[in-house]
Amino acid sequence: MKELIAKKYVKALVSDLSKDGFNNFTAKLQEIANAFANEKFQNIIVSPNLKNSQKADFVLSLVGEADQKFVNFIKLLGENKRLDILPNIVSELLAQKSKMDNVFYGKIYGGSQISQAQISELESSFSKRFNAKIILEPVKSDYNGIKIELDDLGVEASFSVDRLKAQMSEYILKAI
């Protein structure tokens, strides 16, 4: 539910902000979203003892100097009791930024170590396939094979050693 609400706010922001304004806005919101990692900060945001305007002022104090659009946006979130969706808004803004810049980030999951040369080769082939710049980050996992996820593009590609063994066994059994 929070993601849907965040998408509506982001849609309005994208239509209103210039590219530079968008980047500044996103950077300031990221500063605030990083504060959500602190449990005390989260308690302040959800506290029923504080007025919504006090919460908005507290959030604004984290970024220092901000333009009027940013201040109005934070106050609007405060009035509507939606300051808690700021991390969702930031993640959606970053996804929109990726689309605007035509740069997408993904992850490579694998049980074995993947060399930087292999990662570069995969990045270039996926970049050609999707006509965009793809940046892949290796993640060590228990997966017996390789799995590549590009969430922003809705793509998942995998090669499983276990699945290959099962398909080979099935093929051999059919041939007999």
PDB file of C-alpha atoms in Angstrom:
ATOM      1  CA  MET A   1       0.000   0.000   0.000  1.00  0.00           C
ATOM      2  CA  LYS A   2       2.810   2.382   0.880  1.00  0.00           C
ATOM      3  CA  GLU A   3       4.411   1.746  -2.508  1.00  0.00           C
ATOM      4  CA  LEU A   4       1.254   2.804  -4.356  1.00  0.00           C
ATOM      5  CA  ILE A   5       0.977   6.008  -2.361  1.00  0.00           C
ATOM      6  CA  ALA A   6       4.680   6.709  -2.904  1.00  0.00           C
ATOM      7  CA  LYS A   7       4.271   6.241  -6.661  1.00  0.00           C
ATOM      8  CA  LYS A   8       1.556   8.913  -6.747  1.00  0.00           C
ATOM      9  CA  TYR A   9       3.769  11.407  -4.929  1.00  0.00           C
ATOM     10  CA  VAL A  10       6.719  10.573  -7.196  1.00  0.00           C
ATOM     11  CA  LYS A  11       4.604  10.970 -10.323  1.00  0.00           C
ATOM     12  CA  ALA A  12       3.662  14.470  -9.191  1.00  0.00           C
ATOM     13  CA  LEU A  13       7.276  15.305  -8.353  1.00  0.00           C
ATOM     14  CA  VAL A  14       8.635  14.060 -11.679  1.00  0.00           C
ATOM     15  CA  SER A  15       6.125  16.116 -13.630  1.00  0.00           C
ATOM     16  CA  ASP A  16       6.932  19.286 -11.660  1.00  0.00           C
ATOM     17  CA  LEU A  17      10.712  19.247 -11.194  1.00  0.00           C
ATOM     18  CA  SER A  18      13.500  20.002 -13.658  1.00  0.00           C
ATOM     19  CA  LYS A  19      16.362  17.498 -13.977  1.00  0.00           C
ATOM     20  CA  ASP A  20      18.633  19.459 -11.603  1.00  0.00           C
ATOM     21  CA  GLY A  21      15.771  20.071  -9.220  1.00  0.00           C
ATOM     22  CA  PHE A  22      14.926  16.386  -9.345  1.00  0.00           C
ATOM     23  CA  ASN A  23      18.501  15.388  -8.466  1.00  0.00           C
ATOM     24  CA  ASN A  24      18.682  17.885  -5.567  1.00  0.00           C
ATOM     25  CA  PHE A  25      15.281  16.807  -4.306  1.00  0.00           C
ATOM     26  CA  THR A  26      16.289  13.150  -4.407  1.00  0.00           C
ATOM     27  CA  ALA A  27      19.586  13.814  -2.622  1.00  0.00           C
ATOM     28  CA  LYS A  28      17.855  15.651   0.224  1.00  0.00           C
ATOM     29  CA  LEU A  29      15.212  12.950   0.562  1.00  0.00           C
ATOM     30  CA  GLN A  30      17.954  10.310   0.679  1.00  0.00           C
ATOM     31  CA  GLU A  31      19.487  12.080   3.667  1.00  0.00           C
ATOM     32  CA  ILE A  32      16.156  11.849   5.452  1.00  0.00           C
ATOM     33  CA  ALA A  33      15.558   8.243   4.393  1.00  0.00           C
ATOM     34  CA  ASN A  34      18.951   7.285   5.850  1.00  0.00           C
ATOM     35  CA  ALA A  35      17.722   8.552   9.210  1.00  0.00           C
ATOM     36  CA  PHE A  36      14.982   5.909   9.153  1.00  0.00           C
ATOM     37  CA  ALA A  37      17.669   3.334   9.975  1.00  0.00           C
ATOM     38  CA  ASN A  38      17.748   4.870  13.467  1.00  0.00           C
ATOM     39  CA  GLU A  39      15.072   3.430  15.746  1.00  0.00           C
ATOM     40  CA  LYS A  40      14.773   6.660  17.774  1.00  0.00           C
ATOM     41  CA  PHE A  41      14.043   8.594  14.590  1.00  0.00           C
ATOM     42  CA  GLN A  42      11.293   6.129  13.649  1.00  0.00           C
ATOM     43  CA  ASN A  43       9.785   6.466  17.124  1.00  0.00           C
ATOM     44  CA  ILE A  44       9.642  10.239  16.749  1.00  0.00           C
ATOM     45  CA  ILE A  45       7.927   9.961  13.352  1.00  0.00           C
ATOM     46  CA  VAL A  46       5.195   7.627  14.645  1.00  0.00           C
ATOM     47  CA  SER A  47       4.837   9.258  18.064  1.00  0.00           C
ATOM     48  CA  PRO A  48       1.258  10.300  18.873  1.00  0.00           C
ATOM     49  CA  ASN A  49       2.576  12.856  21.400  1.00  0.00           C
ATOM     50  CA  LEU A  50       3.936  15.197  18.718  1.00  0.00           C
ATOM     51  CA  LYS A  51       1.938  17.327  16.330  1.00  0.00           C
ATOM     52  CA  ASN A  52       2.328  16.609  12.636  1.00  0.00           C
ATOM     53  CA  SER A  53       3.809  20.075  12.091  1.00  0.00           C
ATOM     54  CA  GLN A  54       6.453  19.389  14.753  1.00  0.00           C
ATOM     55  CA  LYS A  55       7.370  16.117  13.034  1.00  0.00           C
ATOM     56  CA  ALA A  56       7.677  17.895   9.678  1.00  0.00           C
ATOM     57  CA  ASP A  57       9.867  20.602  11.222  1.00  0.00           C
ATOM     58  CA  PHE A  58      12.046  17.926  12.799  1.00  0.00           C
ATOM     59  CA  VAL A  59      12.468  16.172   9.444  1.00  0.00           C
ATOM     60  CA  LEU A  60      13.307  19.477   7.752  1.00  0.00           C
ATOM     61  CA  SER A  61      15.965  20.175  10.389  1.00  0.00           C
ATOM     62  CA  LEU A  62      17.907  17.158   9.099  1.00  0.00           C
ATOM     63  CA  VAL A  63      18.618  18.658   5.666  1.00  0.00           C
ATOM     64  CA  GLY A  64      19.499  22.199   6.610  1.00  0.00           C
ATOM     65  CA  GLU A  65      18.764  24.677   3.850  1.00  0.00           C
ATOM     66  CA  ALA A  66      16.077  23.625   1.377  1.00  0.00           C
ATOM     67  CA  ASP A  67      14.048  25.322  -1.343  1.00  0.00           C
ATOM     68  CA  GLN A  68      10.377  26.138  -0.886  1.00  0.00           C
ATOM     69  CA  LYS A  69       9.129  23.169  -2.951  1.00  0.00           C
ATOM     70  CA  PHE A  70      11.005  20.757  -0.713  1.00  0.00           C
ATOM     71  CA  VAL A  71       9.709  22.414   2.449  1.00  0.00           C
ATOM     72  CA  ASN A  72       6.143  22.348   1.109  1.00  0.00           C
ATOM     73  CA  PHE A  73       6.496  18.683   0.154  1.00  0.00           C
ATOM     74  CA  ILE A  74       7.676  17.644   3.625  1.00  0.00           C
ATOM     75  CA  LYS A  75       4.935  19.733   5.264  1.00  0.00           C
ATOM     76  CA  LEU A  76       2.347  18.128   2.985  1.00  0.00           C
ATOM     77  CA  LEU A  77       3.563  14.664   3.984  1.00  0.00           C
ATOM     78  CA  GLY A  78       3.417  15.735   7.618  1.00  0.00           C
ATOM     79  CA  GLU A  79      -0.133  17.090   7.346  1.00  0.00           C
ATOM     80  CA  ASN A  80      -1.298  13.876   5.672  1.00  0.00           C
ATOM     81  CA  LYS A  81       0.506  11.705   8.272  1.00  0.00           C
ATOM     82  CA  ARG A  82       2.697  10.171   5.582  1.00  0.00           C
ATOM     83  CA  LEU A  83       6.218  10.958   6.729  1.00  0.00           C
ATOM     84  CA  ASP A  84       6.709   7.238   7.282  1.00  0.00           C
ATOM     85  CA  ILE A  85       6.592   6.558   3.527  1.00  0.00           C
ATOM     86  CA  LEU A  86       9.690   8.679   2.809  1.00  0.00           C
ATOM     87  CA  PRO A  87      11.916   5.591   2.272  1.00  0.00           C
ATOM     88  CA  ASN A  88       9.364   4.265  -0.246  1.00  0.00           C
ATOM     89  CA  ILE A  89       9.323   7.623  -2.020  1.00  0.00           C
ATOM     90  CA  VAL A  90      13.125   7.648  -2.197  1.00  0.00           C
ATOM     91  CA  SER A  91      13.305   4.142  -3.670  1.00  0.00           C
ATOM     92  CA  GLU A  92      10.681   5.084  -6.283  1.00  0.00           C
ATOM     93  CA  LEU A  93      12.528   8.327  -7.070  1.00  0.00           C
ATOM     94  CA  LEU A  94      15.738   6.346  -7.594  1.00  0.00           C
ATOM     95  CA  ALA A  95      13.893   3.983  -9.934  1.00  0.00           C
ATOM     96  CA  GLN A  96      12.588   6.974 -11.904  1.00  0.00           C
ATOM     97  CA  LYS A  97      16.103   8.453 -11.993  1.00  0.00           C
ATOM     98  CA  SER A  98      17.381   5.170 -13.445  1.00  0.00           C
ATOM     99  CA  LYS A  99      14.741   5.333 -16.153  1.00  0.00           C
ATOM    100  CA  MET A 100      15.568   8.951 -16.988  1.00  0.00           C
ATOM    101  CA  ASP A 101      19.324   8.265 -17.109  1.00  0.00           C
ATOM    102  CA  ASN A 102      18.787   4.884 -18.825  1.00  0.00           C
ATOM    103  CA  VAL A 103      20.995   3.213 -16.182  1.00  0.00           C
ATOM    104  CA  PHE A 104      19.744   0.151 -14.346  1.00  0.00           C
ATOM    105  CA  TYR A 105      21.229  -1.713 -11.412  1.00  0.00           C
ATOM    106  CA  GLY A 106      21.028  -5.446 -10.860  1.00  0.00           C
ATOM    107  CA  LYS A 107      22.474  -8.240  -8.781  1.00  0.00           C
ATOM    108  CA  ILE A 108      24.267 -11.462  -9.635  1.00  0.00           C
ATOM    109  CA  TYR A 109      23.673 -14.268  -7.154  1.00  0.00           C
ATOM    110  CA  GLY A 110      26.014 -17.218  -7.200  1.00  0.00           C
ATOM    111  CA  GLY A 111      27.588 -19.865  -5.026  1.00  0.00           C
ATOM    112  CA  SER A 112      31.000 -19.501  -6.672  1.00  0.00           C
ATOM    113  CA  GLN A 113      33.185 -16.436  -7.026  1.00  0.00           C
ATOM    114  CA  ILE A 114      32.430 -14.433 -10.198  1.00  0.00           C
ATOM    115  CA  SER A 115      35.396 -12.594 -11.709  1.00  0.00           C
ATOM    116  CA  GLN A 116      35.260  -8.927 -12.645  1.00  0.00           C
ATOM    117  CA  ALA A 117      35.850  -9.867 -16.299  1.00  0.00           C
ATOM    118  CA  GLN A 118      32.781 -12.128 -16.260  1.00  0.00           C
ATOM    119  CA  ILE A 119      30.704  -9.387 -14.632  1.00  0.00           C
ATOM    120  CA  SER A 120      31.846  -6.869 -17.270  1.00  0.00           C
ATOM    121  CA  GLU A 121      30.958  -9.304 -20.044  1.00  0.00           C
ATOM    122  CA  LEU A 122      27.506  -9.884 -18.569  1.00  0.00           C
ATOM    123  CA  GLU A 123      26.977  -6.138 -18.141  1.00  0.00           C
ATOM    124  CA  SER A 124      27.877  -5.445 -21.759  1.00  0.00           C
ATOM    125  CA  SER A 125      25.669  -8.221 -23.138  1.00  0.00           C
ATOM    126  CA  PHE A 126      22.689  -7.166 -21.007  1.00  0.00           C
ATOM    127  CA  SER A 127      23.340  -3.522 -21.940  1.00  0.00           C
ATOM    128  CA  LYS A 128      23.161  -4.421 -25.633  1.00  0.00           C
ATOM    129  CA  ARG A 129      20.039  -6.503 -25.088  1.00  0.00           C
ATOM    130  CA  PHE A 130      18.105  -3.769 -23.269  1.00  0.00           C
ATOM    131  CA  ASN A 131      19.720  -0.763 -24.978  1.00  0.00           C
ATOM    132  CA  ALA A 132      20.628   0.701 -21.601  1.00  0.00           C
ATOM    133  CA  LYS A 133      23.599   0.817 -19.254  1.00  0.00           C
ATOM    134  CA  ILE A 134      23.415  -2.129 -16.871  1.00  0.00           C
ATOM    135  CA  ILE A 135      25.497  -2.242 -13.685  1.00  0.00           C
ATOM    136  CA  LEU A 136      25.645  -5.574 -11.865  1.00  0.00           C
ATOM    137  CA  GLU A 137      26.664  -6.164  -8.269  1.00  0.00           C
ATOM    138  CA  PRO A 138      27.840  -9.643  -7.215  1.00  0.00           C
ATOM    139  CA  VAL A 139      26.126 -11.180  -4.189  1.00  0.00           C
ATOM    140  CA  LYS A 140      27.435 -14.360  -2.562  1.00  0.00           C
ATOM    141  CA  SER A 141      24.640 -16.874  -1.958  1.00  0.00           C
ATOM    142  CA  ASP A 142      23.913 -20.592  -1.655  1.00  0.00           C
ATOM    143  CA  TYR A 143      22.406 -20.705  -5.154  1.00  0.00           C
ATOM    144  CA  ASN A 144      23.969 -23.564  -7.133  1.00  0.00           C
ATOM    145  CA  GLY A 145      24.472 -21.690 -10.376  1.00  0.00           C
ATOM    146  CA  ILE A 146      24.086 -18.065 -11.403  1.00  0.00           C
ATOM    147  CA  LYS A 147      21.005 -15.864 -11.124  1.00  0.00           C
ATOM    148  CA  ILE A 148      20.812 -12.300 -12.430  1.00  0.00           C
ATOM    149  CA  GLU A 149      18.051  -9.954 -11.268  1.00  0.00           C
ATOM    150  CA  LEU A 150      17.249  -6.589 -12.822  1.00  0.00           C
ATOM    151  CA  ASP A 151      14.313  -5.483 -10.679  1.00  0.00           C
ATOM    152  CA  ASP A 152      13.686  -2.132 -12.371  1.00  0.00           C
ATOM    153  CA  LEU A 153      13.394  -3.874 -15.740  1.00  0.00           C
ATOM    154  CA  GLY A 154      11.461  -6.831 -14.333  1.00  0.00           C
ATOM    155  CA  VAL A 155      14.040  -9.325 -15.590  1.00  0.00           C
ATOM    156  CA  GLU A 156      15.435 -12.433 -13.961  1.00  0.00           C
ATOM    157  CA  ALA A 157      17.780 -14.834 -15.732  1.00  0.00           C
ATOM    158  CA  SER A 158      19.222 -17.931 -14.133  1.00  0.00           C
ATOM    159  CA  PHE A 159      21.355 -20.946 -14.843  1.00  0.00           C
ATOM    160  CA  SER A 160      21.038 -23.698 -12.273  1.00  0.00           C
ATOM    161  CA  VAL A 161      23.426 -26.631 -12.172  1.00  0.00           C
ATOM    162  CA  ASP A 162      20.759 -28.730 -10.458  1.00  0.00           C
ATOM    163  CA  ARG A 163      18.230 -27.966 -13.169  1.00  0.00           C
ATOM    164  CA  LEU A 164      20.780 -28.820 -15.872  1.00  0.00           C
ATOM    165  CA  LYS A 165      21.472 -32.187 -14.207  1.00  0.00           C
ATOM    166  CA  ALA A 166      17.741 -32.930 -13.991  1.00  0.00           C
ATOM    167  CA  GLN A 167      17.195 -32.039 -17.663  1.00  0.00           C
ATOM    168  CA  MET A 168      20.135 -34.184 -18.742  1.00  0.00           C
ATOM    169  CA  SER A 169      18.833 -37.134 -16.728  1.00  0.00           C
ATOM    170  CA  GLU A 170      15.380 -36.713 -18.247  1.00  0.00           C
ATOM    171  CA  TYR A 171      16.851 -36.564 -21.765  1.00  0.00           C
ATOM    172  CA  ILE A 172      18.945 -39.705 -21.184  1.00  0.00           C
ATOM    173  CA  LEU A 173      15.923 -41.582 -19.791  1.00  0.00           C
ATOM    174  CA  LYS A 174      13.829 -40.605 -22.823  1.00  0.00           C
ATOM    175  CA  ALA A 175      16.600 -41.748 -25.178  1.00  0.00           C
ATOM    176  CA  ILE A 176      16.713 -45.200 -23.558  1.00  0.00           C
TER     177      ILE A 176
END
